[in-house]
mmCIF file with all atom_site columns, C-alpha atoms in Angstrom:
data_model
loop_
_atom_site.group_PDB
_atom_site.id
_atom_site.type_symbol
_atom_site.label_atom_id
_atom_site.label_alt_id
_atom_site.label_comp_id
_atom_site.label_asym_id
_atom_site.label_entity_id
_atom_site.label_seq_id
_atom_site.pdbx_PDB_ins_code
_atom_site.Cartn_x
_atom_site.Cartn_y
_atom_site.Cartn_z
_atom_site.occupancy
_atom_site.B_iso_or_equiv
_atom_site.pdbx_formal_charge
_atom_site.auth_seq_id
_atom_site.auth_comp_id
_atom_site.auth_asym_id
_atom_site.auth_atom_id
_atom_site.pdbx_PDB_model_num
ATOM 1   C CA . UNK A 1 1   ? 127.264 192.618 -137.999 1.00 58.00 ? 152 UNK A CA 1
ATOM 2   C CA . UNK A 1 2   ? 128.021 194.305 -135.056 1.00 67.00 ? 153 UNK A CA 1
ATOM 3   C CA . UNK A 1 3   ? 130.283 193.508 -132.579 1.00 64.00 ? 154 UNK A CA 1
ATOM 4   C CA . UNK A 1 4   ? 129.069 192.282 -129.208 1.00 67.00 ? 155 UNK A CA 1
ATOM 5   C CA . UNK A 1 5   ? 129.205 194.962 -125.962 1.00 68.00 ? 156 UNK A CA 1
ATOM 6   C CA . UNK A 1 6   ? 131.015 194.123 -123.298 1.00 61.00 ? 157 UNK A CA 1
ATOM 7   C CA . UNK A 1 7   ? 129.359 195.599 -120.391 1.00 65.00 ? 158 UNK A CA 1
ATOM 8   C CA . UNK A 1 8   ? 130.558 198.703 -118.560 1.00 71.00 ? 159 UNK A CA 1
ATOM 9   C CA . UNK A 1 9   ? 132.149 198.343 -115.557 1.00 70.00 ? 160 UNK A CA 1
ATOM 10  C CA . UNK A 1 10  ? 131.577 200.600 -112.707 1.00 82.00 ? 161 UNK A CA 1
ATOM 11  C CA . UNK A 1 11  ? 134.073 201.709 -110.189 1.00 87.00 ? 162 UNK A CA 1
ATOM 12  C CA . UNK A 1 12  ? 132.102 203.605 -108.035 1.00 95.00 ? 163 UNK A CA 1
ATOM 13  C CA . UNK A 1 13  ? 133.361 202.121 -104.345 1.00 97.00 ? 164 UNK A CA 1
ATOM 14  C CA . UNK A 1 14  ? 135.676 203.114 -102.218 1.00 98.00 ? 165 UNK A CA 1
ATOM 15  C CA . UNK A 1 15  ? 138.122 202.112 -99.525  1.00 98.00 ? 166 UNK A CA 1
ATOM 16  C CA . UNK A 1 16  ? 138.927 204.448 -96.512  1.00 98.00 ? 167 UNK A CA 1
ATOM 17  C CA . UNK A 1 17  ? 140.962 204.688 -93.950  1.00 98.00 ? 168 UNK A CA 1
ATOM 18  C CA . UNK A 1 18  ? 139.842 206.430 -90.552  1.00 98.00 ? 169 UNK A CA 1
ATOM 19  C CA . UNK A 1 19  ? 142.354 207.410 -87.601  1.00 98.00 ? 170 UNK A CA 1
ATOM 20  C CA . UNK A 1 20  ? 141.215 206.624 -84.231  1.00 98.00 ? 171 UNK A CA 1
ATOM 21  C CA . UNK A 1 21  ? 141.607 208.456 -81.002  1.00 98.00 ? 172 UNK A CA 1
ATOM 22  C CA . UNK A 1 22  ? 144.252 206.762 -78.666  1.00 98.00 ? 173 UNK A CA 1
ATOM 23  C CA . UNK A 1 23  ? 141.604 205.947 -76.004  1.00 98.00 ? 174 UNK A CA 1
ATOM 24  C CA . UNK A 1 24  ? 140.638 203.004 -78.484  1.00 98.00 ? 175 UNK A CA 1
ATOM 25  C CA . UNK A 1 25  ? 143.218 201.274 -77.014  1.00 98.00 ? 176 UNK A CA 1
ATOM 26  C CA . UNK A 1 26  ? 140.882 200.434 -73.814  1.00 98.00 ? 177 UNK A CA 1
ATOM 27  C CA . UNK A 1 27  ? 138.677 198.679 -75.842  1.00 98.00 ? 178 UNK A CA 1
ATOM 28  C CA . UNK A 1 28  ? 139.761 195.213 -74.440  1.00 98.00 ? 179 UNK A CA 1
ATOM 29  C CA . UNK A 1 29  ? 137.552 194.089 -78.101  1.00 97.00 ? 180 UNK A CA 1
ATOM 30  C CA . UNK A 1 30  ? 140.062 196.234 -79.891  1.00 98.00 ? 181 UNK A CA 1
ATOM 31  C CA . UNK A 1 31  ? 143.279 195.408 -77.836  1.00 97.00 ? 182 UNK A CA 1
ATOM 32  C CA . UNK A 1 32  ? 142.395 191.472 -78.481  1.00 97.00 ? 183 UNK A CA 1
ATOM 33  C CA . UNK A 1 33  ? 142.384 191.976 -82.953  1.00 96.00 ? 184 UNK A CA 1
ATOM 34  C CA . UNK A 1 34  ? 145.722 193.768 -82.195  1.00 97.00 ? 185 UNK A CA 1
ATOM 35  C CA . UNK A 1 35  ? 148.660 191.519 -80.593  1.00 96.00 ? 186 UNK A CA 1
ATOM 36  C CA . UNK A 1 36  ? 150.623 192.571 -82.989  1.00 96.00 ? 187 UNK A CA 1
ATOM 37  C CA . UNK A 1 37  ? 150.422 196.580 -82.654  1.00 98.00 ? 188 UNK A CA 1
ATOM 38  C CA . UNK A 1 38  ? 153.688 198.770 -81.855  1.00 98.00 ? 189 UNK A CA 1
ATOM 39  C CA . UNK A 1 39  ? 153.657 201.519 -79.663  1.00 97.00 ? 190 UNK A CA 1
ATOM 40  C CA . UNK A 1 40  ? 153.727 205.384 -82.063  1.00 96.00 ? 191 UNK A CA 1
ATOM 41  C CA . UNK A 1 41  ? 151.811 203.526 -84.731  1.00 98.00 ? 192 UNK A CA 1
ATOM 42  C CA . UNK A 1 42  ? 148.229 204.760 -85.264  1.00 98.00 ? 193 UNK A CA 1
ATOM 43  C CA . UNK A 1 43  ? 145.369 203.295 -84.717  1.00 98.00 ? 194 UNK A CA 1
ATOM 44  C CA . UNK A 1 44  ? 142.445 202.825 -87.731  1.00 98.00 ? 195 UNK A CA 1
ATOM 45  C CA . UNK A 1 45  ? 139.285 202.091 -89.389  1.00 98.00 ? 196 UNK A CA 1
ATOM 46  C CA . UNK A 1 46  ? 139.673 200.509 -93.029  1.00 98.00 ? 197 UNK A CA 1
ATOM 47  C CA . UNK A 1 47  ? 136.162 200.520 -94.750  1.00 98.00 ? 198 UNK A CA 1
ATOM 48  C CA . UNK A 1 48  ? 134.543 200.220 -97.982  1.00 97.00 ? 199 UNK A CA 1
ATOM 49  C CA . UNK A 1 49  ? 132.081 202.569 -99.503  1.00 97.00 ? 200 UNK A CA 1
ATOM 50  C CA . UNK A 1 50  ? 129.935 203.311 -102.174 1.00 96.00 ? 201 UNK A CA 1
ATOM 51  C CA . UNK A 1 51  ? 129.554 206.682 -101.127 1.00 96.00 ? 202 UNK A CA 1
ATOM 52  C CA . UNK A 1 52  ? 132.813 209.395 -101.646 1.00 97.00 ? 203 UNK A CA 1
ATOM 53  C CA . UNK A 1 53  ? 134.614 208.920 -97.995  1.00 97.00 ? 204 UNK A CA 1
ATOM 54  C CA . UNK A 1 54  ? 134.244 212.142 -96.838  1.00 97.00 ? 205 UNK A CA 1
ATOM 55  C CA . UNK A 1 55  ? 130.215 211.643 -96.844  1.00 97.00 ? 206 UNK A CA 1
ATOM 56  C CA . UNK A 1 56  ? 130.766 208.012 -95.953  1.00 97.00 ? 207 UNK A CA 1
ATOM 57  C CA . UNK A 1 57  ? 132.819 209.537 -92.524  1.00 98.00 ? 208 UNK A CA 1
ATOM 58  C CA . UNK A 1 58  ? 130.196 212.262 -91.861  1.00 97.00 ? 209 UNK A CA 1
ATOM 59  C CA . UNK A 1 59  ? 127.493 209.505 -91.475  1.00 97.00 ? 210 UNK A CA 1
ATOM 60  C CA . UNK A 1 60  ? 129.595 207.352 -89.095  1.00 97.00 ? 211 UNK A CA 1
ATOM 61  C CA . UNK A 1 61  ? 129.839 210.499 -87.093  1.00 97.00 ? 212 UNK A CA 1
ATOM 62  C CA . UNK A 1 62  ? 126.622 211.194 -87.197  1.00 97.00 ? 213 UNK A CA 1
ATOM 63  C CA . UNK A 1 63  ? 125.276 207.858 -86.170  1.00 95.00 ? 214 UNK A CA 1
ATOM 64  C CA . UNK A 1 64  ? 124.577 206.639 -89.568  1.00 94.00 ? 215 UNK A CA 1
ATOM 65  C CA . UNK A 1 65  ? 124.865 203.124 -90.508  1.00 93.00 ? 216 UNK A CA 1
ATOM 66  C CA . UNK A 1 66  ? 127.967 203.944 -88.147  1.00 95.00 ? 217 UNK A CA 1
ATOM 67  C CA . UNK A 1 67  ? 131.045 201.615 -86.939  1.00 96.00 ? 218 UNK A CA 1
ATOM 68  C CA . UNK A 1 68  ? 130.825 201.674 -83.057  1.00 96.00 ? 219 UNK A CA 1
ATOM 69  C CA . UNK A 1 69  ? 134.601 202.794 -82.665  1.00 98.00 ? 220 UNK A CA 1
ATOM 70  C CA . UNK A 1 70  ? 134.566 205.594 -85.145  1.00 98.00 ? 221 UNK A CA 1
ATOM 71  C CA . UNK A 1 71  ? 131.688 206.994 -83.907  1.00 97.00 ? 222 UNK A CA 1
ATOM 72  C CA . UNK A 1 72  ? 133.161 207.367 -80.608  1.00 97.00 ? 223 UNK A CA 1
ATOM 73  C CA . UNK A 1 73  ? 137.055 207.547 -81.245  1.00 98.00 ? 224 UNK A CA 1
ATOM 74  C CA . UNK A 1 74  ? 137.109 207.883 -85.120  1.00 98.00 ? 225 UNK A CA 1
ATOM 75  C CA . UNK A 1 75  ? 139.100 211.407 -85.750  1.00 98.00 ? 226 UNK A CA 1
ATOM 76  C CA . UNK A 1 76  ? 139.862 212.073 -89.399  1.00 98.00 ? 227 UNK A CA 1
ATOM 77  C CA . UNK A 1 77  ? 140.048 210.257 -92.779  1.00 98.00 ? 228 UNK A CA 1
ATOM 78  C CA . UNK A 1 78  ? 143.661 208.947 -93.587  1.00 98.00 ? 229 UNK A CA 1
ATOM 79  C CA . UNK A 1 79  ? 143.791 209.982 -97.368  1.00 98.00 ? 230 UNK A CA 1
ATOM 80  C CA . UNK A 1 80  ? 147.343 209.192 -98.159  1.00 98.00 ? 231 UNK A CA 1
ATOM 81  C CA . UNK A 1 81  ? 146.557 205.620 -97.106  1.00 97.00 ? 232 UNK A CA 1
ATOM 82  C CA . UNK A 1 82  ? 144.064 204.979 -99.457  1.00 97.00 ? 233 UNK A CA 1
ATOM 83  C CA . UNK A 1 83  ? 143.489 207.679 -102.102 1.00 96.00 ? 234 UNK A CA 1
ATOM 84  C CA . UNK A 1 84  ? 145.821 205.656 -104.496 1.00 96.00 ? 235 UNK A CA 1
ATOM 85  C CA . UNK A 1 85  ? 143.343 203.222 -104.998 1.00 95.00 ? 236 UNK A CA 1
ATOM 86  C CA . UNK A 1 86  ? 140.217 204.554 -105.565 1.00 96.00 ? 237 UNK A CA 1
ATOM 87  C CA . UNK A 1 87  ? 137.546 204.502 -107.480 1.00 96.00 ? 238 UNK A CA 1
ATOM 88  C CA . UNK A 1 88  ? 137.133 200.651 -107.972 1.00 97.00 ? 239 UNK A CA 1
ATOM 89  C CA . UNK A 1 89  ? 134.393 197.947 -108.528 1.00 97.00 ? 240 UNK A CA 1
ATOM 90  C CA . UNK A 1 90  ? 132.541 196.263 -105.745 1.00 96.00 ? 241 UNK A CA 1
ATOM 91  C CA . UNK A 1 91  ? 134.438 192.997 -105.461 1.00 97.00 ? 242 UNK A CA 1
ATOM 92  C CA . UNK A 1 92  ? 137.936 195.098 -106.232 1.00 97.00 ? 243 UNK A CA 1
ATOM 93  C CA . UNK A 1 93  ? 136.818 197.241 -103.386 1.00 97.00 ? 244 UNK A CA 1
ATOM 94  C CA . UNK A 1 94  ? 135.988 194.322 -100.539 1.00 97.00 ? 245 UNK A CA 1
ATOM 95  C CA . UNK A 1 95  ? 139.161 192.764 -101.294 1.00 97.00 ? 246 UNK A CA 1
ATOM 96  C CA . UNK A 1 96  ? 141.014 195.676 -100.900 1.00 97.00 ? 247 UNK A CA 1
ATOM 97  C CA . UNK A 1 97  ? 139.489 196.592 -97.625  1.00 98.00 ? 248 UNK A CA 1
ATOM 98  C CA . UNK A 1 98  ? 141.201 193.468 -96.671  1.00 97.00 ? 249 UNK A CA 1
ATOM 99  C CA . UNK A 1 99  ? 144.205 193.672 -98.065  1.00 98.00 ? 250 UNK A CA 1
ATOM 100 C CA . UNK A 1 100 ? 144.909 197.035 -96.745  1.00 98.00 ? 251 UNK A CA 1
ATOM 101 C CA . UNK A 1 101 ? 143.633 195.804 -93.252  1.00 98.00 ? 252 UNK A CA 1
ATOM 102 C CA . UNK A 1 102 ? 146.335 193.290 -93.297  1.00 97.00 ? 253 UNK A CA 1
ATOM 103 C CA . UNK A 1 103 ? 149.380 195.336 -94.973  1.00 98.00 ? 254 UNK A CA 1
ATOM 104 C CA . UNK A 1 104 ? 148.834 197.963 -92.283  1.00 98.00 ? 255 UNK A CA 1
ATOM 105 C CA . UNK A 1 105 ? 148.543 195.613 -88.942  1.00 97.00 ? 256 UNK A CA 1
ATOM 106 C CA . UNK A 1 106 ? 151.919 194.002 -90.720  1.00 97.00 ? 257 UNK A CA 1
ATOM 107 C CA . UNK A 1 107 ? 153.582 197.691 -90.194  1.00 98.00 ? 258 UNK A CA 1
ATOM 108 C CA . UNK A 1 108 ? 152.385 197.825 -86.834  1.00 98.00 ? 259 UNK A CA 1
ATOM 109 C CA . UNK A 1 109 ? 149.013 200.126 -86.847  1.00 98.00 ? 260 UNK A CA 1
ATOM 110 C CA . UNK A 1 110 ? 146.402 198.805 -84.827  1.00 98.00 ? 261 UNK A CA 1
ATOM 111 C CA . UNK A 1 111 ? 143.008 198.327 -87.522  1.00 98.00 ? 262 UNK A CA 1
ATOM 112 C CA . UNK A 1 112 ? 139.964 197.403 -86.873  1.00 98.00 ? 263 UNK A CA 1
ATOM 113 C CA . UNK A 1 113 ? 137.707 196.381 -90.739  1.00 94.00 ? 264 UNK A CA 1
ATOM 114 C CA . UNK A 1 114 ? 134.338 196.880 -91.555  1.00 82.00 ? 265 UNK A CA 1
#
């Protein structure tokens, strides 16, 4: 008798971290989901992805499926902020893009989440 399968688990999603041009600051949208953000800390987009981050970022420039402020402020992906964690499963992947929201507007950097 064999024993049953368990079923394979796929961690194919991603969370990403964007930095955002300064000007985002005049966003009085993006101001208001900040009280909290010190002046020198960056400003970001956390998102989740399916897609690798660096193809995921390419479409939000492009106007893909794309997050108002990073298609007009977003600047570069943030690797070191979120490399650690990927790949992951779905649900791993939407709680993380909250957790990491909230762990980086503790330290100051003003985030806007997908």
């Amino acid at each position: 008798m064999n024993a049953p399968r368990t079923p394979r688990v796929r961690r194919r999603h991603h969370v990403y971290v964007v930095e955002l041009d300064d000007r985002v600051w005049n966003s009085a949208r993006f101001r208001r989901s900040n009280p909290g953000w010190q002046l020198g800390r960056p400003f970001v987009y956390v998102g989740m992805t399916g897609l690798d981050p660096d193809l995921r970022f390419d479409r939000h420039k492009a106007g893909l499926q794309a997050n108002r402020f990073v298609l007009l402020y977003g600047l570069r992906l943030l690797p070191q902020l979120y490399e650690r964690y990927n790949p992951m499963t779905y649900k791993e992947a939407q709680a993380m893009e909250v957790e990491l929201g909230i762990r980086l507007r503790a330290l100051g950097y003003g985030v806007w989440q997908g």
